[in-house]
PDB file of N, CA and C in Angstrom:
ATOM      1  N   GLY T  98      98.766 141.335  58.880  1.00  0.00           N
ATOM      2  CA  GLY T  98      97.923 141.343  57.723  1.00  0.00           C
ATOM      3  C   GLY T  98      97.021 142.509  58.490  1.00  0.00           C
ATOM      4  N   SER T  99      96.398 143.075  57.781  1.00  0.00           N
ATOM      5  CA  SER T  99      95.404 144.097  58.239  1.00  0.00           C
ATOM      6  C   SER T  99      93.776 143.994  58.154  1.00  0.00           C
ATOM      7  N   LEU T 100      93.128 143.862  58.796  1.00  0.00           N
ATOM      8  CA  LEU T 100      91.577 143.605  58.545  1.00  0.00           C
ATOM      9  C   LEU T 100      90.684 144.656  58.893  1.00  0.00           C
ATOM     10  N   MET T 101      90.188 145.076  57.609  1.00  0.00           N
ATOM     11  CA  MET T 101      89.328 146.326  57.639  1.00  0.00           C
ATOM     12  C   MET T 101      87.889 146.160  57.380  1.00  0.00           C
ATOM     13  N   PRO T 102      86.930 146.521  57.987  1.00  0.00           N
ATOM     14  CA  PRO T 102      85.188 146.676  57.922  1.00  0.00           C
ATOM     15  C   PRO T 102      84.965 147.852  56.747  1.00  0.00           C
ATOM     16  N   ILE T 103      84.170 147.291  55.856  1.00  0.00           N
ATOM     17  CA  ILE T 103      84.016 147.953  54.539  1.00  0.00           C
ATOM     18  C   ILE T 103      82.398 148.443  54.949  1.00  0.00           C
ATOM     19  N   PRO T 104      82.178 149.595  54.556  1.00  0.00           N
ATOM     20  CA  PRO T 104      80.472 149.869  54.404  1.00  0.00           C
ATOM     21  C   PRO T 104      80.009 149.625  53.024  1.00  0.00           C
ATOM     22  N   ALA T 105      79.030 148.668  52.871  1.00  0.00           N
ATOM     23  CA  ALA T 105      78.418 148.012  51.564  1.00  0.00           C
ATOM     24  C   ALA T 105      76.896 148.224  51.762  1.00  0.00           C
ATOM     25  N   GLY T 106      76.567 148.970  52.727  1.00  0.00           N
ATOM     26  CA  GLY T 106      74.891 148.541  52.664  1.00  0.00           C
ATOM     27  C   GLY T 106      74.502 148.278  54.446  1.00  0.00           C
ATOM     28  N   PRO T 107      73.109 148.795  54.454  1.00  0.00           N
ATOM     29  CA  PRO T 107      72.769 148.352  56.109  1.00  0.00           C
ATOM     30  C   PRO T 107      72.511 147.116  56.473  1.00  0.00           C
ATOM     31  N   ASP T 108      72.096 146.042  55.489  1.00  0.00           N
ATOM     32  CA  ASP T 108      72.055 144.769  55.861  1.00  0.00           C
ATOM     33  C   ASP T 108      72.891 144.183  55.073  1.00  0.00           C
ATOM     34  N   VAL T 109      74.460 144.244  54.802  1.00  0.00           N
ATOM     35  CA  VAL T 109      75.253 143.599  54.612  1.00  0.00           C
ATOM     36  C   VAL T 109      76.766 143.793  55.307  1.00  0.00           C
ATOM     37  N   ILE T 110      77.241 142.338  55.334  1.00  0.00           N
ATOM     38  CA  ILE T 110      78.693 142.523  56.050  1.00  0.00           C
ATOM     39  C   ILE T 110      80.067 142.562  54.843  1.00  0.00           C
ATOM     40  N   ALA T 111      80.676 143.507  55.001  1.00  0.00           N
ATOM     41  CA  ALA T 111      81.876 143.558  54.263  1.00  0.00           C
ATOM     42  C   ALA T 111      82.944 143.825  55.138  1.00  0.00           C
ATOM     43  N   PHE T 112      84.221 143.066  54.469  1.00  0.00           N
ATOM     44  CA  PHE T 112      85.417 143.272  55.285  1.00  0.00           C
ATOM     45  C   PHE T 112      86.618 142.947  54.046  1.00  0.00           C
ATOM     46  N   SER T 113      87.677 143.479  54.404  1.00  0.00           N
ATOM     47  CA  SER T 113      88.702 143.113  53.433  1.00  0.00           C
ATOM     48  C   SER T 113      90.033 142.718  54.438  1.00  0.00           C
ATOM     49  N   ARG T 114      91.361 141.880  53.956  1.00  0.00           N
ATOM     50  CA  ARG T 114      91.997 141.122  54.659  1.00  0.00           C
ATOM     51  C   ARG T 114      93.145 141.677  53.635  1.00  0.00           C
ATOM     52  N   GLN T 115      94.085 142.008  54.332  1.00  0.00           N
ATOM     53  CA  GLN T 115      95.189 142.328  53.740  1.00  0.00           C
ATOM     54  C   GLN T 115      96.529 141.826  54.548  1.00  0.00           C
ATOM     55  N   HIS T 116      97.452 140.917  53.144  1.00  0.00           N
ATOM     56  CA  HIS T 116      98.858 140.471  53.574  1.00  0.00           C
ATOM     57  C   HIS T 116      99.571 140.669  52.602  1.00  0.00           C
ATOM     58  N   GLU T 117     100.744 141.646  52.860  1.00  0.00           N
ATOM     59  CA  GLU T 117     101.798 142.138  52.006  1.00  0.00           C
ATOM     60  C   GLU T 117     101.224 142.514  50.852  1.00  0.00           C
ATOM     61  N   GLN T 118     101.313 142.337  49.520  1.00  0.00           N
ATOM     62  CA  GLN T 118     100.627 142.966  48.166  1.00  0.00           C
ATOM     63  C   GLN T 118      99.172 142.159  48.016  1.00  0.00           C
ATOM     64  N   GLU T 119      98.987 141.393  48.524  1.00  0.00           N
ATOM     65  CA  GLU T 119      97.261 140.309  48.470  1.00  0.00           C
ATOM     66  C   GLU T 119      96.004 140.826  49.161  1.00  0.00           C
ATOM     67  N   ARG T 120      95.024 140.959  48.722  1.00  0.00           N
ATOM     68  CA  ARG T 120      94.110 141.183  48.984  1.00  0.00           C
ATOM     69  C   ARG T 120      92.619 140.259  49.200  1.00  0.00           C
ATOM     70  N   VAL T 121      92.023 140.464  50.113  1.00  0.00           N
ATOM     71  CA  VAL T 121      90.797 139.392  49.826  1.00  0.00           C
ATOM     72  C   VAL T 121      89.519 140.308  50.676  1.00  0.00           C
ATOM     73  N   LEU T 122      88.517 140.451  49.607  1.00  0.00           N
ATOM     74  CA  LEU T 122      87.457 140.987  49.877  1.00  0.00           C
ATOM     75  C   LEU T 122      86.324 140.101  50.133  1.00  0.00           C
ATOM     76  N   VAL T 123      85.667 140.180  51.132  1.00  0.00           N
ATOM     77  CA  VAL T 123      84.415 139.138  51.594  1.00  0.00           C
ATOM     78  C   VAL T 123      83.206 139.990  51.953  1.00  0.00           C
ATOM     79  N   VAL T 124      82.302 139.449  51.378  1.00  0.00           N
ATOM     80  CA  VAL T 124      80.724 140.441  51.251  1.00  0.00           C
ATOM     81  C   VAL T 124      79.445 139.204  51.375  1.00  0.00           C
ATOM     82  N   VAL T 125      78.962 139.381  52.476  1.00  0.00           N
ATOM     83  CA  VAL T 125      78.057 138.430  53.262  1.00  0.00           C
ATOM     84  C   VAL T 125      76.823 139.235  53.397  1.00  0.00           C
ATOM     85  N   ASN T 126      75.790 138.347  53.029  1.00  0.00           N
ATOM     86  CA  ASN T 126      74.106 138.976  52.980  1.00  0.00           C
ATOM     87  C   ASN T 126      73.720 137.846  54.090  1.00  0.00           C
ATOM     88  N   PRO T 127      73.790 137.923  55.179  1.00  0.00           N
ATOM     89  CA  PRO T 127      72.987 137.597  56.247  1.00  0.00           C
ATOM     90  C   PRO T 127      71.194 137.330  56.429  1.00  0.00           C
ATOM     91  N   ARG T 128      70.557 138.238  55.355  1.00  0.00           N
ATOM     92  CA  ARG T 128      69.235 138.165  55.575  1.00  0.00           C
ATOM     93  C   ARG T 128      68.791 137.194  54.614  1.00  0.00           C
ATOM     94  N   ALA T 129      67.339 136.722  54.875  1.00  0.00           N
ATOM     95  CA  ALA T 129      66.849 136.148  53.807  1.00  0.00           C
ATOM     96  C   ALA T 129      65.917 136.710  52.810  1.00  0.00           C
ATOM     97  N   ARG T 130      66.276 137.611  52.286  1.00  0.00           N
ATOM     98  CA  ARG T 130      66.023 138.273  51.025  1.00  0.00           C
ATOM     99  C   ARG T 130      67.188 139.373  50.601  1.00  0.00           C
ATOM    100  N   ALA T 131      67.213 139.343  49.060  1.00  0.00           N
ATOM    101  CA  ALA T 131      68.283 139.643  48.142  1.00  0.00           C
ATOM    102  C   ALA T 131      68.570 141.189  48.672  1.00  0.00           C
ATOM    103  N   GLN T 132      69.852 141.364  49.199  1.00  0.00           N
ATOM    104  CA  GLN T 132      70.344 142.729  49.274  1.00  0.00           C
ATOM    105  C   GLN T 132      71.305 143.475  48.278  1.00  0.00           C
ATOM    106  N   ALA T 133      71.135 144.725  47.874  1.00  0.00           N
ATOM    107  CA  ALA T 133      71.808 145.673  47.347  1.00  0.00           C
ATOM    108  C   ALA T 133      73.200 145.816  48.012  1.00  0.00           C
ATOM    109  N   VAL T 134      74.428 145.869  47.325  1.00  0.00           N
ATOM    110  CA  VAL T 134      75.470 145.996  47.586  1.00  0.00           C
ATOM    111  C   VAL T 134      76.471 147.419  47.300  1.00  0.00           C
ATOM    112  N   VAL T 135      76.904 148.222  47.529  1.00  0.00           N
ATOM    113  CA  VAL T 135      77.568 149.280  47.313  1.00  0.00           C
ATOM    114  C   VAL T 135      78.356 149.645  47.817  1.00  0.00           C
ATOM    115  N   LEU T 136      79.638 149.447  47.482  1.00  0.00           N
ATOM    116  CA  LEU T 136      81.102 149.666  47.728  1.00  0.00           C
ATOM    117  C   LEU T 136      81.549 150.936  47.399  1.00  0.00           C
ATOM    118  N   PRO T 137      82.308 151.278  48.489  1.00  0.00           N
ATOM    119  CA  PRO T 137      83.262 152.548  48.020  1.00  0.00           C
ATOM    120  C   PRO T 137      84.397 152.714  47.338  1.00  0.00           C
ATOM    121  N   GLU T 138      84.528 153.168  46.653  1.00  0.00           N
ATOM    122  CA  GLU T 138      85.749 153.095  45.367  1.00  0.00           C
ATOM    123  C   GLU T 138      87.034 152.803  46.019  1.00  0.00           C
ATOM    124  N   ALA T 139      87.566 152.982  47.339  1.00  0.00           N
ATOM    125  CA  ALA T 139      88.432 152.522  48.119  1.00  0.00           C
ATOM    126  C   ALA T 139      88.559 151.172  47.997  1.00  0.00           C
ATOM    127  N   ALA T 140      87.386 150.339  48.352  1.00  0.00           N
ATOM    128  CA  ALA T 140      87.397 148.994  48.638  1.00  0.00           C
ATOM    129  C   ALA T 140      87.053 148.252  47.503  1.00  0.00           C
ATOM    130  N   LEU T 141      87.492 148.871  46.110  1.00  0.00           N
ATOM    131  CA  LEU T 141      87.640 147.722  44.657  1.00  0.00           C
ATOM    132  C   LEU T 141      88.978 147.712  44.882  1.00  0.00           C
ATOM    133  N   GLY T 142      89.875 148.084  45.075  1.00  0.00           N
ATOM    134  CA  GLY T 142      91.509 147.288  44.992  1.00  0.00           C
ATOM    135  C   GLY T 142      92.067 147.196  43.332  1.00  0.00           C
ATOM    136  N   THR T 143      92.878 146.581  43.388  1.00  0.00           N
ATOM    137  CA  THR T 143      93.192 146.577  41.780  1.00  0.00           C
ATOM    138  C   THR T 143      92.913 145.060  41.303  1.00  0.00           C
ATOM    139  N   ALA T 144      92.575 144.587  40.242  1.00  0.00           N
ATOM    140  CA  ALA T 144      92.273 143.225  39.866  1.00  0.00           C
ATOM    141  C   ALA T 144      91.612 142.462  40.624  1.00  0.00           C
ATOM    142  N   MET T 145      90.641 142.541  41.259  1.00  0.00           N
ATOM    143  CA  MET T 145      90.035 141.850  42.144  1.00  0.00           C
ATOM    144  C   MET T 145      88.747 140.893  41.302  1.00  0.00           C
ATOM    145  N   GLN T 146      89.031 139.605  41.398  1.00  0.00           N
ATOM    146  CA  GLN T 146      88.443 138.536  40.758  1.00  0.00           C
ATOM    147  C   GLN T 146      87.950 137.701  41.619  1.00  0.00           C
ATOM    148  N   GLY T 147      86.336 137.300  41.548  1.00  0.00           N
ATOM    149  CA  GLY T 147      85.851 136.620  42.380  1.00  0.00           C
ATOM    150  C   GLY T 147      86.444 135.171  42.210  1.00  0.00           C
ATOM    151  N   VAL T 148      86.598 134.546  44.036  1.00  0.00           N
ATOM    152  CA  VAL T 148      87.454 133.119  43.729  1.00  0.00           C
ATOM    153  C   VAL T 148      86.530 132.164  43.233  1.00  0.00           C
ATOM    154  N   LEU T 149      85.170 132.346  43.432  1.00  0.00           N
ATOM    155  CA  LEU T 149      84.255 130.959  42.998  1.00  0.00           C
ATOM    156  C   LEU T 149      84.007 131.165  41.513  1.00  0.00           C
ATOM    157  N   SER T 150      83.896 132.426  41.206  1.00  0.00           N
ATOM    158  CA  SER T 150      83.164 133.057  39.867  1.00  0.00           C
ATOM    159  C   SER T 150      83.856 133.086  38.973  1.00  0.00           C
ATOM    160  N   GLY T 151      84.839 133.896  39.259  1.00  0.00           N
ATOM    161  CA  GLY T 151      86.215 134.646  38.404  1.00  0.00           C
ATOM    162  C   GLY T 151      85.474 136.030  37.949  1.00  0.00           C
ATOM    163  N   GLU T 152      84.383 136.361  38.576  1.00  0.00           N
ATOM    164  CA  GLU T 152      83.712 137.603  37.712  1.00  0.00           C
ATOM    165  C   GLU T 152      85.014 138.872  38.599  1.00  0.00           C
ATOM    166  N   THR T 153      84.550 140.066  37.665  1.00  0.00           N
ATOM    167  CA  THR T 153      85.515 140.888  38.070  1.00  0.00           C
ATOM    168  C   THR T 153      84.663 141.677  39.291  1.00  0.00           C
ATOM    169  N   LEU T 154      84.985 142.281  40.779  1.00  0.00           N
ATOM    170  CA  LEU T 154      84.182 143.089  41.248  1.00  0.00           C
ATOM    171  C   LEU T 154      84.180 144.473  40.748  1.00  0.00           C
ATOM    172  N   SER T 155      82.739 144.753  41.017  1.00  0.00           N
ATOM    173  CA  SER T 155      82.311 146.295  40.474  1.00  0.00           C
ATOM    174  C   SER T 155      81.631 146.871  41.612  1.00  0.00           C
ATOM    175  N   ALA T 156      81.305 148.004  41.633  1.00  0.00           N
ATOM    176  CA  ALA T 156      81.131 148.773  42.950  1.00  0.00           C
ATOM    177  C   ALA T 156      79.710 148.541  43.337  1.00  0.00           C
ATOM    178  N   SER T 157      78.652 147.836  42.444  1.00  0.00           N
ATOM    179  CA  SER T 157      77.382 147.670  42.933  1.00  0.00           C
ATOM    180  C   SER T 157      77.182 146.133  42.361  1.00  0.00           C
ATOM    181  N   PHE T 158      76.516 145.824  43.308  1.00  0.00           N
ATOM    182  CA  PHE T 158      75.980 144.328  42.948  1.00  0.00           C
ATOM    183  C   PHE T 158      74.622 143.900  44.103  1.00  0.00           C
ATOM    184  N   THR T 159      73.921 142.715  43.437  1.00  0.00           N
ATOM    185  CA  THR T 159      73.085 142.000  44.143  1.00  0.00           C
ATOM    186  C   THR T 159      73.174 140.776  44.871  1.00  0.00           C
ATOM    187  N   LEU T 160      73.350 140.791  46.657  1.00  0.00           N
ATOM    188  CA  LEU T 160      73.598 139.324  46.892  1.00  0.00           C
ATOM    189  C   LEU T 160      72.065 138.696  46.868  1.00  0.00           C
ATOM    190  N   PRO T 161      72.265 137.334  46.720  1.00  0.00           N
ATOM    191  CA  PRO T 161      71.025 136.761  46.868  1.00  0.00           C
ATOM    192  C   PRO T 161      70.669 136.593  48.596  1.00  0.00           C
ATOM    193  N   PRO T 162      69.669 135.836  48.601  1.00  0.00           N
ATOM    194  CA  PRO T 162      69.631 135.514  50.145  1.00  0.00           C
ATOM    195  C   PRO T 162      70.304 134.750  50.730  1.00  0.00           C
ATOM    196  N   HIS T 163      71.116 135.004  51.705  1.00  0.00           N
ATOM    197  CA  HIS T 163      72.246 134.430  52.715  1.00  0.00           C
ATOM    198  C   HIS T 163      73.370 134.110  51.695  1.00  0.00           C
ATOM    199  N   GLY T 164      73.698 135.061  51.151  1.00  0.00           N
ATOM    200  CA  GLY T 164      74.840 135.041  49.697  1.00  0.00           C
ATOM    201  C   GLY T 164      75.876 135.644  50.429  1.00  0.00           C
ATOM    202  N   LEU T 165      76.657 135.386  49.518  1.00  0.00           N
ATOM    203  CA  LEU T 165      78.492 135.580  50.046  1.00  0.00           C
ATOM    204  C   LEU T 165      79.129 135.609  48.360  1.00  0.00           C
ATOM    205  N   ARG T 166      80.093 136.937  48.361  1.00  0.00           N
ATOM    206  CA  ARG T 166      80.958 136.538  47.341  1.00  0.00           C
ATOM    207  C   ARG T 166      81.939 137.072  48.217  1.00  0.00           C
ATOM    208  N   LEU T 167      83.154 136.397  47.301  1.00  0.00           N
ATOM    209  CA  LEU T 167      84.556 136.188  47.858  1.00  0.00           C
ATOM    210  C   LEU T 167      85.487 136.604  46.709  1.00  0.00           C
ATOM    211  N   PHE T 168      86.255 137.545  47.075  1.00  0.00           N
ATOM    212  CA  PHE T 168      87.151 137.974  45.896  1.00  0.00           C
ATOM    213  C   PHE T 168      88.929 138.281  46.397  1.00  0.00           C
ATOM    214  N   ARG T 169      89.488 137.994  45.564  1.00  0.00           N
ATOM    215  CA  ARG T 169      90.982 138.368  45.614  1.00  0.00           C
ATOM    216  C   ARG T 169      91.593 138.810  44.730  1.00  0.00           C
ATOM    217  N   GLY T 170      92.355 139.717  44.965  1.00  0.00           N
ATOM    218  CA  GLY T 170      93.793 140.610  43.988  1.00  0.00           C
ATOM    219  C   GLY T 170      94.653 140.989  44.669  1.00  0.00           C
ATOM    220  N   LEU T 171      95.068 142.303  44.187  1.00  0.00           N
ATOM    221  CA  LEU T 171      96.196 142.752  44.521  1.00  0.00           C
ATOM    222  C   LEU T 171      96.036 144.133  45.287  1.00  0.00           C
ATOM    223  N   ALA T 172      96.550 144.288  46.436  1.00  0.00           N
ATOM    224  CA  ALA T 172      96.003 145.702  47.310  1.00  0.00           C
ATOM    225  C   ALA T 172      96.485 146.620  46.470  1.00  0.00           C
ATOM    226  N   ALA T 173      95.816 147.630  46.790  1.00  0.00           N
ATOM    227  CA  ALA T 173      96.248 149.323  46.411  1.00  0.00           C
ATOM    228  C   ALA T 173      97.522 149.710  46.660  1.00  0.00           C
ATOM    229  N   ARG T 174      98.385 149.990  45.959  1.00  0.00           N
ATOM    230  CA  ARG T 174      99.722 150.822  46.588  1.00  0.00           C
ATOM    231  C   ARG T 174      99.206 152.013  47.117  1.00  0.00           C
ATOM    232  N   ALA T 175     100.393 151.997  48.196  1.00  0.00           N
ATOM    233  CA  ALA T 175     100.127 153.556  48.910  1.00  0.00           C
ATOM    234  C   ALA T 175     100.850 154.647  47.882  1.00  0.00           C
ATOM    235  N   GLU T 176     100.803 155.541  47.716  1.00  0.00           N
ATOM    236  CA  GLU T 176     101.054 156.514  47.073  1.00  0.00           C
ATOM    237  C   GLU T 176     101.921 157.594  47.782  1.00  0.00           C
TER     238      GLU T 176
END
């Protein structure tokens, strides 16, 4: 599988891990204050759902202090 860092904001750590057609996206706020997250369109993938929350991944959201979001879905197909 592949591991790819994703730009998501100056104080946010984000990366995706892909194996075959499954993709996982991890977004972490290591700070003690809420952080705005803005993901590039390419990071959104297909049918990405929150593993713990069931929410659909959106391009922008706010992470609480020391927050984490974990999404899982299908990898985008190469054209």
